[in-house]
Short mmCIF file of C-alpha atoms in Angstrom, two decimals:
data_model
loop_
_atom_site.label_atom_id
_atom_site.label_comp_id
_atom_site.label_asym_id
_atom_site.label_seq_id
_atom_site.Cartn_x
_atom_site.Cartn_y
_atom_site.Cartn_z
CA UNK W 3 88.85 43.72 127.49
CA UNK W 4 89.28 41.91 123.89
CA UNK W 5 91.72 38.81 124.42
CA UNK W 6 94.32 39.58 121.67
CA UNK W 7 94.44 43.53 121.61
CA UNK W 8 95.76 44.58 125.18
CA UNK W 9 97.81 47.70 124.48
CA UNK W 10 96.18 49.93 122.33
CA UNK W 11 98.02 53.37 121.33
CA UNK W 12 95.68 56.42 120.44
CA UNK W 13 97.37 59.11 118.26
CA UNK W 14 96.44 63.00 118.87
CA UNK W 15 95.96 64.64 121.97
CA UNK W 16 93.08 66.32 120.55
CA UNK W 17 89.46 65.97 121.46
CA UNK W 18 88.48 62.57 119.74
CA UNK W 19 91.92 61.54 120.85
CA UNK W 20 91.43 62.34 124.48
CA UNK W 21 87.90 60.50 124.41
CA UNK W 22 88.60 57.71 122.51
CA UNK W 23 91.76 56.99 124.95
CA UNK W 24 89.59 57.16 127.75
CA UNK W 25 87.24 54.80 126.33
CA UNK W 26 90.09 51.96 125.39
CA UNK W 27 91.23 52.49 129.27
CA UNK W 28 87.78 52.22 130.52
CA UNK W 29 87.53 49.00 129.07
CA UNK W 30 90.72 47.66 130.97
CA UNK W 31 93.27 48.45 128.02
CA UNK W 32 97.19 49.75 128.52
CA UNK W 33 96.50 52.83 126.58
CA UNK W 34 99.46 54.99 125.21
CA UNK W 35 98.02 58.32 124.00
CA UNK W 36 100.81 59.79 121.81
CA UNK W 37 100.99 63.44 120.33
CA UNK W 38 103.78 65.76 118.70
CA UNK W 39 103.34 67.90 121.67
CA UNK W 40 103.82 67.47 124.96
CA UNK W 41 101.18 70.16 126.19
CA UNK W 42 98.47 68.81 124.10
CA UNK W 43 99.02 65.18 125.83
CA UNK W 44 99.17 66.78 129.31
CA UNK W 45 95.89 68.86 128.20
CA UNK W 46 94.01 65.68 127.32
CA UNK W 47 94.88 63.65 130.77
CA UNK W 48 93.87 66.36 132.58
CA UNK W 49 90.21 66.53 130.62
CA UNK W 50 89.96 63.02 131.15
CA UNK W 51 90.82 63.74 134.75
CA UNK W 52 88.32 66.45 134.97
CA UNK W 53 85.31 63.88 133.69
CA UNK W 54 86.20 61.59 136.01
CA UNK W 55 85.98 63.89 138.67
CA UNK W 56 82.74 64.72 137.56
CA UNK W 57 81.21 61.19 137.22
CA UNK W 58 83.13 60.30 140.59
CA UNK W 59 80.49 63.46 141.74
CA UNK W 60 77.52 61.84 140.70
CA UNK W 61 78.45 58.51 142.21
CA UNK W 62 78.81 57.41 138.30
CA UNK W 63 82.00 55.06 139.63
CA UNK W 64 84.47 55.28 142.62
CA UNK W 65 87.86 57.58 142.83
CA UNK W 66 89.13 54.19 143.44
CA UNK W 67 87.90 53.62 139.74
CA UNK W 68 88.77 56.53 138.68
CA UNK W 69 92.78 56.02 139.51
CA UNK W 70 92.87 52.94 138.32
CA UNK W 71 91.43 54.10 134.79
CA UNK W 72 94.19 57.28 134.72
CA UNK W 73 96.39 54.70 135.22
CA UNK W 74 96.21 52.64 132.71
CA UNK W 75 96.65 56.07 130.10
CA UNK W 76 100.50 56.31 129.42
CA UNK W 77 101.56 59.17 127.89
CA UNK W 78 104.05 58.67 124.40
CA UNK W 79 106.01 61.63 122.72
CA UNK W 80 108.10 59.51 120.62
CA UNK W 81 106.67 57.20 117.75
CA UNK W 82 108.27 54.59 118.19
CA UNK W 83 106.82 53.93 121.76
CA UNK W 84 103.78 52.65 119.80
CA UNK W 85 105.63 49.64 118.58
CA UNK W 86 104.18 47.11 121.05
CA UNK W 87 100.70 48.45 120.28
CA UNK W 88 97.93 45.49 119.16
CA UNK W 89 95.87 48.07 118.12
CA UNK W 90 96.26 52.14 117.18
CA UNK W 91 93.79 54.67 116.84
CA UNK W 92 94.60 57.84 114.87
CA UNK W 93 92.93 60.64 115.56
CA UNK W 94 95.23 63.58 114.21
CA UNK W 95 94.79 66.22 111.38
CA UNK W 96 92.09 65.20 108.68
CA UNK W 97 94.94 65.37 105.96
CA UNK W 98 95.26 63.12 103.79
CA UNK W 99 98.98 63.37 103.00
CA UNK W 100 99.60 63.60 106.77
CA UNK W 101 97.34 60.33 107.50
CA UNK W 102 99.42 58.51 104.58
CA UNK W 103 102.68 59.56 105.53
CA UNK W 104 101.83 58.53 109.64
CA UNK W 105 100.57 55.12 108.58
CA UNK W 106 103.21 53.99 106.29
CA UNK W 107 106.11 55.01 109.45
CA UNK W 108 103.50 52.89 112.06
CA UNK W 109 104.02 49.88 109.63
CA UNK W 110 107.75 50.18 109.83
CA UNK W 111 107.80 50.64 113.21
CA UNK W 112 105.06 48.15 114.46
CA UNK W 113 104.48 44.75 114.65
CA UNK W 114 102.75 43.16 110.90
CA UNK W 115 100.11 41.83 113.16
CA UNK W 116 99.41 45.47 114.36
CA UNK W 117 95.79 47.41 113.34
CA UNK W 118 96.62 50.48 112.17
CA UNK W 119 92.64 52.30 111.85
CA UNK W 120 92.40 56.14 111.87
CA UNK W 121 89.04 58.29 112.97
CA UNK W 122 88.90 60.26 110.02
CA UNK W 123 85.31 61.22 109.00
CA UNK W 124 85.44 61.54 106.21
CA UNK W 125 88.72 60.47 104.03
CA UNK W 126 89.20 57.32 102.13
CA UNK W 127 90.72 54.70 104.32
CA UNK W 128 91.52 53.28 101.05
CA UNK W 129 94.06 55.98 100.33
CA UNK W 130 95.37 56.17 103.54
CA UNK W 131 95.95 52.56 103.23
CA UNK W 132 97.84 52.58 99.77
CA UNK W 133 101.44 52.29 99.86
CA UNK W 134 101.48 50.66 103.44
CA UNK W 135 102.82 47.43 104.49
CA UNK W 136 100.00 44.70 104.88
CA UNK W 137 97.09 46.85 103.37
CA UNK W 138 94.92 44.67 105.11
CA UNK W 139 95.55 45.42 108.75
CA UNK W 140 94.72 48.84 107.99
CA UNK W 141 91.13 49.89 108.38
CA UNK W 142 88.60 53.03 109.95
CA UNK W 143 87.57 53.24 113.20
CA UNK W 144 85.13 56.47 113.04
CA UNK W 145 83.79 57.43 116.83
CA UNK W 146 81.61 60.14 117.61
CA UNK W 147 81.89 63.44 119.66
CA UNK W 148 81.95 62.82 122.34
CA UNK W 149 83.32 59.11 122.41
CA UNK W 150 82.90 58.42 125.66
CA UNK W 151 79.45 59.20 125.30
CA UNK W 152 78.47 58.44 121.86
CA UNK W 153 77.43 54.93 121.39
CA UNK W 154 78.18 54.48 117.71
CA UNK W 155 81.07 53.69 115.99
CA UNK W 156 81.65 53.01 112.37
CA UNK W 157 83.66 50.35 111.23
CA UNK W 158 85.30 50.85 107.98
CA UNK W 159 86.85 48.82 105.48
CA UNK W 160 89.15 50.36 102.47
CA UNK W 161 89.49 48.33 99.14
CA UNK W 162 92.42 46.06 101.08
CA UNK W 163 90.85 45.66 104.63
CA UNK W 164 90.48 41.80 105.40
CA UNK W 165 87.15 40.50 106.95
CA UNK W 166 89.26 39.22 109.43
CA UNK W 167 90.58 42.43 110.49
CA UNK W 168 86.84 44.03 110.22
CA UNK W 169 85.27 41.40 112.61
CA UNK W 170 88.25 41.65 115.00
CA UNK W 171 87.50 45.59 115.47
CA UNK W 172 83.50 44.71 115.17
CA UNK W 173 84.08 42.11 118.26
CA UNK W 174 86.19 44.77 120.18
CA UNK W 175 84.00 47.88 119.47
CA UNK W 176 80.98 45.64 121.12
CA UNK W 177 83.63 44.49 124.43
CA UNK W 178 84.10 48.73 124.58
CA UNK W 179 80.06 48.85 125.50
CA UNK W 180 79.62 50.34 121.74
CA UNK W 181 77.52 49.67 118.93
CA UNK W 182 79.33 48.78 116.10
CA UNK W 183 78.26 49.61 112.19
CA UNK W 184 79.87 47.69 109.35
CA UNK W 185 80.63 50.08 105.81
CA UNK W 186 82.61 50.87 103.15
CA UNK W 187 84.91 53.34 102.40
CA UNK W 188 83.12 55.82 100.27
CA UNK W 189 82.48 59.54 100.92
CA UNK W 190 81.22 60.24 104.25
CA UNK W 191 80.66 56.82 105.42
CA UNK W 192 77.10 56.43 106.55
CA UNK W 193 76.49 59.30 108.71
CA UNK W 194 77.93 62.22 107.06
CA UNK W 195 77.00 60.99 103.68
CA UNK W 196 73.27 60.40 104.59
CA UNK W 197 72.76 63.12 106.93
CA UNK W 198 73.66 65.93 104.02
CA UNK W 199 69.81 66.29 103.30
CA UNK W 200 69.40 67.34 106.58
CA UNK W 201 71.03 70.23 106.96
CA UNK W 202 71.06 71.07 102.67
CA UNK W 203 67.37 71.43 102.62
CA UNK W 204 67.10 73.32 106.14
CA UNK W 205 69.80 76.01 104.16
CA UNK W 206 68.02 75.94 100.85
CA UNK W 207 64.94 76.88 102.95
CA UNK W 208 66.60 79.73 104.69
CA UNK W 209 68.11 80.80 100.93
CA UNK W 210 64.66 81.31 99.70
CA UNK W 211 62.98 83.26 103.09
CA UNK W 212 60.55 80.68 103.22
CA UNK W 213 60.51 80.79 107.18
CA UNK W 214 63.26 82.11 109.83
CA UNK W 215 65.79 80.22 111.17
CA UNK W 216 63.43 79.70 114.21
CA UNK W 217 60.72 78.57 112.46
CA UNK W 218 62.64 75.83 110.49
CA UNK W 219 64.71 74.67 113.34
CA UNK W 220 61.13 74.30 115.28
CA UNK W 221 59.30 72.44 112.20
CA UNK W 222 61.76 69.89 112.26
CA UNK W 223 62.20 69.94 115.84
CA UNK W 224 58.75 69.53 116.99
CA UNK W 225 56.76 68.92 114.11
CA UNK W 226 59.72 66.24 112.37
CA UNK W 227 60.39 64.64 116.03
CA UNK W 228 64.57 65.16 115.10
CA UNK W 229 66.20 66.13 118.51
CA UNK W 230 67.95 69.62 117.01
CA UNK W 231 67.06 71.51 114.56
CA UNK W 232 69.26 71.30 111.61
CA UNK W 233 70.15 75.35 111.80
CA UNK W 234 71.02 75.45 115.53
CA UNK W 235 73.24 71.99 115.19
CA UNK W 236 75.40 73.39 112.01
CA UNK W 237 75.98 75.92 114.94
CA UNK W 238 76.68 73.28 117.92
CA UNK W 239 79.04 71.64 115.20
CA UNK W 240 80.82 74.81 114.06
CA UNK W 241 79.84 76.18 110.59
CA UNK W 242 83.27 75.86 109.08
CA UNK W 243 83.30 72.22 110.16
CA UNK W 244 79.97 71.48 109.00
CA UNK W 245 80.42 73.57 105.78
CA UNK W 246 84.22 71.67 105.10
CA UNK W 247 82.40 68.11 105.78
CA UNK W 248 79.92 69.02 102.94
CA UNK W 249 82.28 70.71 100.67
CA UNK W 250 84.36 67.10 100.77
CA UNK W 251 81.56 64.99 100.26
CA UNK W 252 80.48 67.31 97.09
CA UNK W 253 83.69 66.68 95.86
CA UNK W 254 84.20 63.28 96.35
CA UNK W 255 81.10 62.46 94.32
CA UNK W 256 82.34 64.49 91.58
CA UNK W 257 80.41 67.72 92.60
CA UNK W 258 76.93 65.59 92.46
CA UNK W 259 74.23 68.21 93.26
CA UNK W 260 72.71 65.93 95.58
CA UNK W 261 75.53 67.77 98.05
CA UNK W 262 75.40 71.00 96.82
CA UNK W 263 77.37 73.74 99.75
CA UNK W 264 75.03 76.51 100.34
CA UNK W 265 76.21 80.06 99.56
CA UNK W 266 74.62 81.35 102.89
CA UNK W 267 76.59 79.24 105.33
CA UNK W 268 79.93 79.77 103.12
CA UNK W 269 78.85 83.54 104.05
CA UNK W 270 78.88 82.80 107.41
CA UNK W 271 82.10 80.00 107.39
CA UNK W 272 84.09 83.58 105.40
CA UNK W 273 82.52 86.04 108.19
CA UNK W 274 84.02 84.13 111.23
CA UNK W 275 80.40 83.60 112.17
CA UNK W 276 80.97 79.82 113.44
CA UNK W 277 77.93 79.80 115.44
CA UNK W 278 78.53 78.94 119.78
CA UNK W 279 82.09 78.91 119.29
CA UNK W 280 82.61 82.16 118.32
CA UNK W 281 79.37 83.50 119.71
CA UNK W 282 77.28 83.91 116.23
CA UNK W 283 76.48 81.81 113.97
CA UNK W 284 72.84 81.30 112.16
CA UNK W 285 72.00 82.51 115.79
CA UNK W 286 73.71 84.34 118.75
CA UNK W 287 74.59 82.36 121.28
CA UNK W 288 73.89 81.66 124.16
CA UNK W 289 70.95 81.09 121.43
CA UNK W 290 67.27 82.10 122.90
CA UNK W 291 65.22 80.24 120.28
CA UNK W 292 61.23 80.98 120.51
CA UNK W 293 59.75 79.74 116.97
CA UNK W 294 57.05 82.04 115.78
CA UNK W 295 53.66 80.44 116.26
CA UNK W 296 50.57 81.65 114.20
CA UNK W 297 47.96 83.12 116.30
CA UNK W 298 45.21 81.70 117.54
CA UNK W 299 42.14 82.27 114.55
CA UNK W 300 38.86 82.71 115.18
CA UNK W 301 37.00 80.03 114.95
CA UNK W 302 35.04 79.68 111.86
CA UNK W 303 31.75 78.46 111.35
CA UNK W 304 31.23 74.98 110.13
CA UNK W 305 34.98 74.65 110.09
CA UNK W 306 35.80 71.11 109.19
CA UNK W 307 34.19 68.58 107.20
CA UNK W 308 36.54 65.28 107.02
CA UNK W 309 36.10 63.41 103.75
CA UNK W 310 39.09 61.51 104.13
CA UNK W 311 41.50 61.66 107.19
CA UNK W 312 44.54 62.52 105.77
CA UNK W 313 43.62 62.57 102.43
CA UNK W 314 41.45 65.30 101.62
CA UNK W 315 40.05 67.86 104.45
CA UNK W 316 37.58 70.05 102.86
CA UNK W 317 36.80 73.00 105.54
CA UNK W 318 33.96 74.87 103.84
CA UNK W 319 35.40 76.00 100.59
CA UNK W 320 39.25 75.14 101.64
CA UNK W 321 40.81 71.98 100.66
CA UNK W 322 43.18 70.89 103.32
CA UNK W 323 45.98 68.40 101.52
CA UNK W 324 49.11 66.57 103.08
CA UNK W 325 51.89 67.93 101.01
CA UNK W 326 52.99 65.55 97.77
CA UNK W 327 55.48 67.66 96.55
CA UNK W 328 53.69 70.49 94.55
CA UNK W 329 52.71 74.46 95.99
CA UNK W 330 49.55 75.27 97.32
CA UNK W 331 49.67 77.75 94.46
CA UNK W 332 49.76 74.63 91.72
CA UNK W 333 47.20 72.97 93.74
CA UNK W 334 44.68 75.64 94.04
CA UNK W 335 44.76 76.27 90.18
CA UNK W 336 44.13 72.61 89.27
CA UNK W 337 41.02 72.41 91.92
CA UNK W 338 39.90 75.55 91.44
CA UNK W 339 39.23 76.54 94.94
CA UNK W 340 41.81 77.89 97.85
CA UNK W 341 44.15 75.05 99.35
CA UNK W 342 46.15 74.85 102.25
CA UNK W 343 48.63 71.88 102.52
CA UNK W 344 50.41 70.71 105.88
CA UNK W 345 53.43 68.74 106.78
CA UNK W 346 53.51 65.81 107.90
CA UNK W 347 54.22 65.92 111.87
CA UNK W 348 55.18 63.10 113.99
CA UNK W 349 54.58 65.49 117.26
CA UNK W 350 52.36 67.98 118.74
CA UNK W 351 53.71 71.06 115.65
CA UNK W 352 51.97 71.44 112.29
CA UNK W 353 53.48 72.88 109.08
CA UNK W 354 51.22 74.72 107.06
CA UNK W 355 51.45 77.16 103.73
CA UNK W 356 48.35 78.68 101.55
CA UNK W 357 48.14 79.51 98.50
CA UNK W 358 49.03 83.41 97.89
CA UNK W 359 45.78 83.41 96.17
CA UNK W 360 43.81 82.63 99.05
CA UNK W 361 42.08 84.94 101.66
CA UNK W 362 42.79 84.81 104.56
CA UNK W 363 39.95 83.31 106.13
CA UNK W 364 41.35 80.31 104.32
CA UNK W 365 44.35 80.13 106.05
CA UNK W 366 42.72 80.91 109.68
CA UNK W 367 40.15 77.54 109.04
CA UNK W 368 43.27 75.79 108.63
CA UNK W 369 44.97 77.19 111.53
CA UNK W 370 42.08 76.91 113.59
CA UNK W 371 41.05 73.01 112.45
CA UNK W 372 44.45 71.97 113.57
CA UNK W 373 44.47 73.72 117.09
CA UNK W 374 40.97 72.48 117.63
CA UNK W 375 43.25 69.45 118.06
CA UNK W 376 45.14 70.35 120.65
CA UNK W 377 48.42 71.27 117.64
CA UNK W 378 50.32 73.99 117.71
CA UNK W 379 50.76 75.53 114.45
CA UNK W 380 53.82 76.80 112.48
CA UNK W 381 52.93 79.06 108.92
CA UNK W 382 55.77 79.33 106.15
CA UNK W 383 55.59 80.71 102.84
CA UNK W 384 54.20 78.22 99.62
CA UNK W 385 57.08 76.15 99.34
CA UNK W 386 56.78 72.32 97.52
CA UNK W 387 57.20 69.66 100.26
CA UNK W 388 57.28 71.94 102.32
CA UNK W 389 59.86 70.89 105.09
CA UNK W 390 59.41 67.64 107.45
CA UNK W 391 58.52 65.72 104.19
CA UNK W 392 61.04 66.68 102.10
CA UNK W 393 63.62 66.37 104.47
CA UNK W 394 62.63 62.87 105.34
CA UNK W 395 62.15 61.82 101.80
CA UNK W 396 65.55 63.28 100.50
CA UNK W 397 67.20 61.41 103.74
CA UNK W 398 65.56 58.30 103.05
CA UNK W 399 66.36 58.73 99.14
CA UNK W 400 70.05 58.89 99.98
CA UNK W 401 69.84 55.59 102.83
CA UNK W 402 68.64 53.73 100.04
CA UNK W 403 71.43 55.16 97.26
CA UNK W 404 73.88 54.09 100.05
CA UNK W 405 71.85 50.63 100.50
CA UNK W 406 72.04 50.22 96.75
CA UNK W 407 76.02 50.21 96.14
CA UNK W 408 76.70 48.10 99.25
CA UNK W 409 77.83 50.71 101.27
CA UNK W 410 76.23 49.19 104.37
CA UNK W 411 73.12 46.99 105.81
CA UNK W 412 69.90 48.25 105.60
CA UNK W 413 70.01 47.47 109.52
CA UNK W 414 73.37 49.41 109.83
CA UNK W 415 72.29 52.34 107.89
CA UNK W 416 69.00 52.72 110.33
CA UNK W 417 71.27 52.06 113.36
CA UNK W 418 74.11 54.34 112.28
CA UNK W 419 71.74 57.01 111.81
CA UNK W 420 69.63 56.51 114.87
CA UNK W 421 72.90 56.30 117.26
CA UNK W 422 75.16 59.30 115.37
CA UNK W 423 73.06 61.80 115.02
CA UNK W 424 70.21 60.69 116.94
CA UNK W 425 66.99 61.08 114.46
CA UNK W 426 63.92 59.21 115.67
CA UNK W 427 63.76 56.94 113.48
CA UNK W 428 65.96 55.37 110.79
CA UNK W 429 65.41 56.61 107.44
CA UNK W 430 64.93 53.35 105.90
CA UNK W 431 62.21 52.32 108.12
CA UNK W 432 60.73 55.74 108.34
CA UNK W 433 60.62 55.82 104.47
CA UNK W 434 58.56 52.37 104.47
CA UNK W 435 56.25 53.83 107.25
CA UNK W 436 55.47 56.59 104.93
CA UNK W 437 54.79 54.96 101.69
CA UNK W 438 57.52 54.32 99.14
CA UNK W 439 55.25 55.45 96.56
CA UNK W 440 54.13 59.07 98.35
CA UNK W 441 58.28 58.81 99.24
CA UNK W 442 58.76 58.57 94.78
CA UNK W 443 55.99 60.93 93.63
CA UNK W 444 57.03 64.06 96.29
CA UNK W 445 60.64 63.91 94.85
CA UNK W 446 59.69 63.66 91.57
CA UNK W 447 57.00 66.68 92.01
CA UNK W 448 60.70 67.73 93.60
CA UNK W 449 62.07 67.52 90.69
CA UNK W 450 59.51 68.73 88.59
CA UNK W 451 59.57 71.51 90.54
CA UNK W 452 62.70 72.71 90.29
CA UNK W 453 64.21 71.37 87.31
CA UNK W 454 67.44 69.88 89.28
CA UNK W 455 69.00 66.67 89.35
CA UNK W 456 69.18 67.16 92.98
CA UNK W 457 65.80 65.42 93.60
CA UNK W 458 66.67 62.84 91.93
CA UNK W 459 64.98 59.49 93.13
CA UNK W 460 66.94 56.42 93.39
CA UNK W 461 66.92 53.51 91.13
CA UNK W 462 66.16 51.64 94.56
CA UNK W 463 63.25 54.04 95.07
CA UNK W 464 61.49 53.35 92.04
CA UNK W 465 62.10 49.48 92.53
CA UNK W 466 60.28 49.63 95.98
CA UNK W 467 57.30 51.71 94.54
CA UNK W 468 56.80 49.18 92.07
CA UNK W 469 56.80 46.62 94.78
CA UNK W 470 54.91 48.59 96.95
CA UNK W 471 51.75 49.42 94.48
CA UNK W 472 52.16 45.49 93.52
CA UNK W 473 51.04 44.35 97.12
CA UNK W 474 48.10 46.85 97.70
#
């Protein structure tokens, strides 16, 4: 337990409320967990309960344990029970004129010395903070669901927030058995700002019938290495949540294209389709997702001739290319011959789209030159970048935007990414693996592409290319 922040007061008897006061009392803290409504705070000790029981079960810690930690959670259905509190948590509705009007009565009924932080995930903790007493004790302390189970938490400072304040909360997130992430307050944070590609290109991909909904979930899945595929998680996360977090973002960047809301899942948010919550989403749940795999082809003769490993594949008459942005289609026309490209795969999937020109003995030397390896072997329409690469790229495009206006660490970003929404690797460092240069030219073939600011590449970007191509 942190030596100068013994009582700490969690407000909302909600979800995040109910985990992150279960966290604070695991860690040996008086916790008072406050809400307008009694039910909702009864509700929430008896979840906590519940878990306990659970982990009790599995020999996870002792009912002696388990007492102790109930114990310690006092319920609060009057403000001003908070006023002893070192340290309060807010976790209540994500409006903003609610937020500001809570925080400026906690800094007339509290102690100046209190920290006043709210979970919000997305709001400015700078305007929550304006118009309160001592600005600088007020700061965000954004956990994720579920808290007692998510390691990462990100530590937010609004235009007043002292250092002080932010190393205080650093220190105390760490004594909690959490991994603290230093930012700024700007739209979305880190997470929910950088993780937008993720899901935007996934819907953009679904918008133009390039693949099903299986098919892209599984390319990024197994071929990408993420742990979810980005259709099936907007429907773990709810589509009107996932759609309302994008929505804000878009907005608070002054309706930048880089987070343009797709149509189809506003179809779905409108429908009451919220995906395993209500029972349908993108799928219907319980979800029984098969991607479709191409069939086995027969094999060729003289099938593959390597010329460069992955580089140029030339399989008879078929030129086999890593995707850099541009169609099969554009490909085949400036060589003259059929093409196939493929993604690029971190586990045992492979991407793959031909050119519409091609016959389709093209296709099936492809197909049949990646099995041969032991790969399974996912087939989508033509589609530039295809859908691993571009998804990476745009990811690690937006890390280093982020990077680039001090938002966080280079370190933090990676971490924050790694630990909130678990991807393999950070995008940062995954972008470097790749190649900053092949990271420039597919967005700018992006770009080319479609004509939309979108795709974009970062000043940053550019700068590390430069770099880059100066070292080879």
């Amino acid at each position: 337990m942190t030596k100068t922040l013994h009582r700490v007061a969690v407000i909302g008897g909600g979800t995040m409320g109910a985990g992150i006061a279960e966290v604070a009392a695991s860690a040996g803290h008086s916790v008072l967990l406050y809400d307008i409504s009694a039910e909702a705070i009864t509700r929430a000790i008896e979840g906590i309960r519940q878990r306990l029981d659970v982990r009790v079960g599995r020999g996870k810690i002792s009912a002696e344990q388990a007492s102790e930690l109930l114990a310690r959670i006092v319920p609060a259905t009057e403000l001003n029970q908070l006023a002893d509190a070192q340290l309060v948590i807010e976790a209540a509705s994500e409006r903003l004129e609610i937020k500001k009007a809570l925080f400026s009565q906690l800094a007339e009924i509290c102690l100046p010395s209190t920290l006043l932080t709210s979970n919000t995930s997305s709001l400015s903790i700078t305007a929550i903070a304006a118009g309160v007493k001592h600005p600088e004790r007020v700061a965000g302390l954004h956990f994720f669901n579920p808290a007692p189970v998510m390691k990462l938490v990100e530590v937010v400072s609004g235009l007043a927030t002292s250092t002080e304040v932010v190393e205080l909360l650093y220190q105390c997130v760490i004594a909690w058995g959490k991994q603290p992430v230093r930012c700024r307050s700007t739209p979305g944070f880190i997470v929910n700002r950088v993780a937008r590609p993720y899901y935007a290109e996934a819907w953009r991909a679904l918008e133009e019938q390039v693949a099903s909904a299986e098919v892209i979930d599984a390319a990024l899945r197994d071929g990408g290495g993420f742990p979810m595929g980005p259709l099936a998680l907007t429907d773990l996360i709810g589509q009107d949540v996932n759609f309302a977090v994008t929505c804000s973002v878009f907005n608070a960047f002054w309706q930048d294209r880089r987070f343009l809301p797709s149509l189809l899942q506003q179809e779905l948010a409108l429908a009451g389709r919220l995906g395993k919550k209500s029972g349908h989403g993108v799928y219907c749940w319980p979800a029984q997702v098969s991607p479709e795999l191409a069939v086995a082809a027969v094999a060729p003769e003289n099938a593959a001739k390597n010329i460069k490993r992955d580089v140029v594949t030339e399989l008879d008459d078929v030129l086999l290319l890593e995707t850099t942005g541009e169609t099969a289609l554009a490909l085949s026309v400036q060589h003259q011959r059929p093409v196939v490209v493929y993604d690029h795969a971190v586990g045992d999937t492979v991407v793959l789209a031909s050119a519409p020109t091609n016959p389709a003995s093209a296709t099936d030397k492809a197909v049949y030159y990646f099995q041969q390896q032991g790969k399974k072997v996912l087939r989508i329409a033509d589609y530039p970048g295809l859908l691993v690469w571009r998804t990476v790229a745009m990811l690690a495009n937006e890390a280093l935007d982020a990077l680039q206006k001090g938002v966080a660490s280079a370190e933090d970003i990676d971490i924050a990414m790694r630990l909130g929404v678990n991807y393999p690797h950070g995008p940062l460092a995954w972008g470097e693996s790749l190649g900053w240069g092949r990271v420039l030219r597919l967005l700018e073939n992006l770009q080319q592409h479609y004509g939309e600011e979108r795709y974009r590449p970062s000043a940053l970007l550019r700068q590390k290319a430069l770099m880059e191509m100066r070292h080879e």
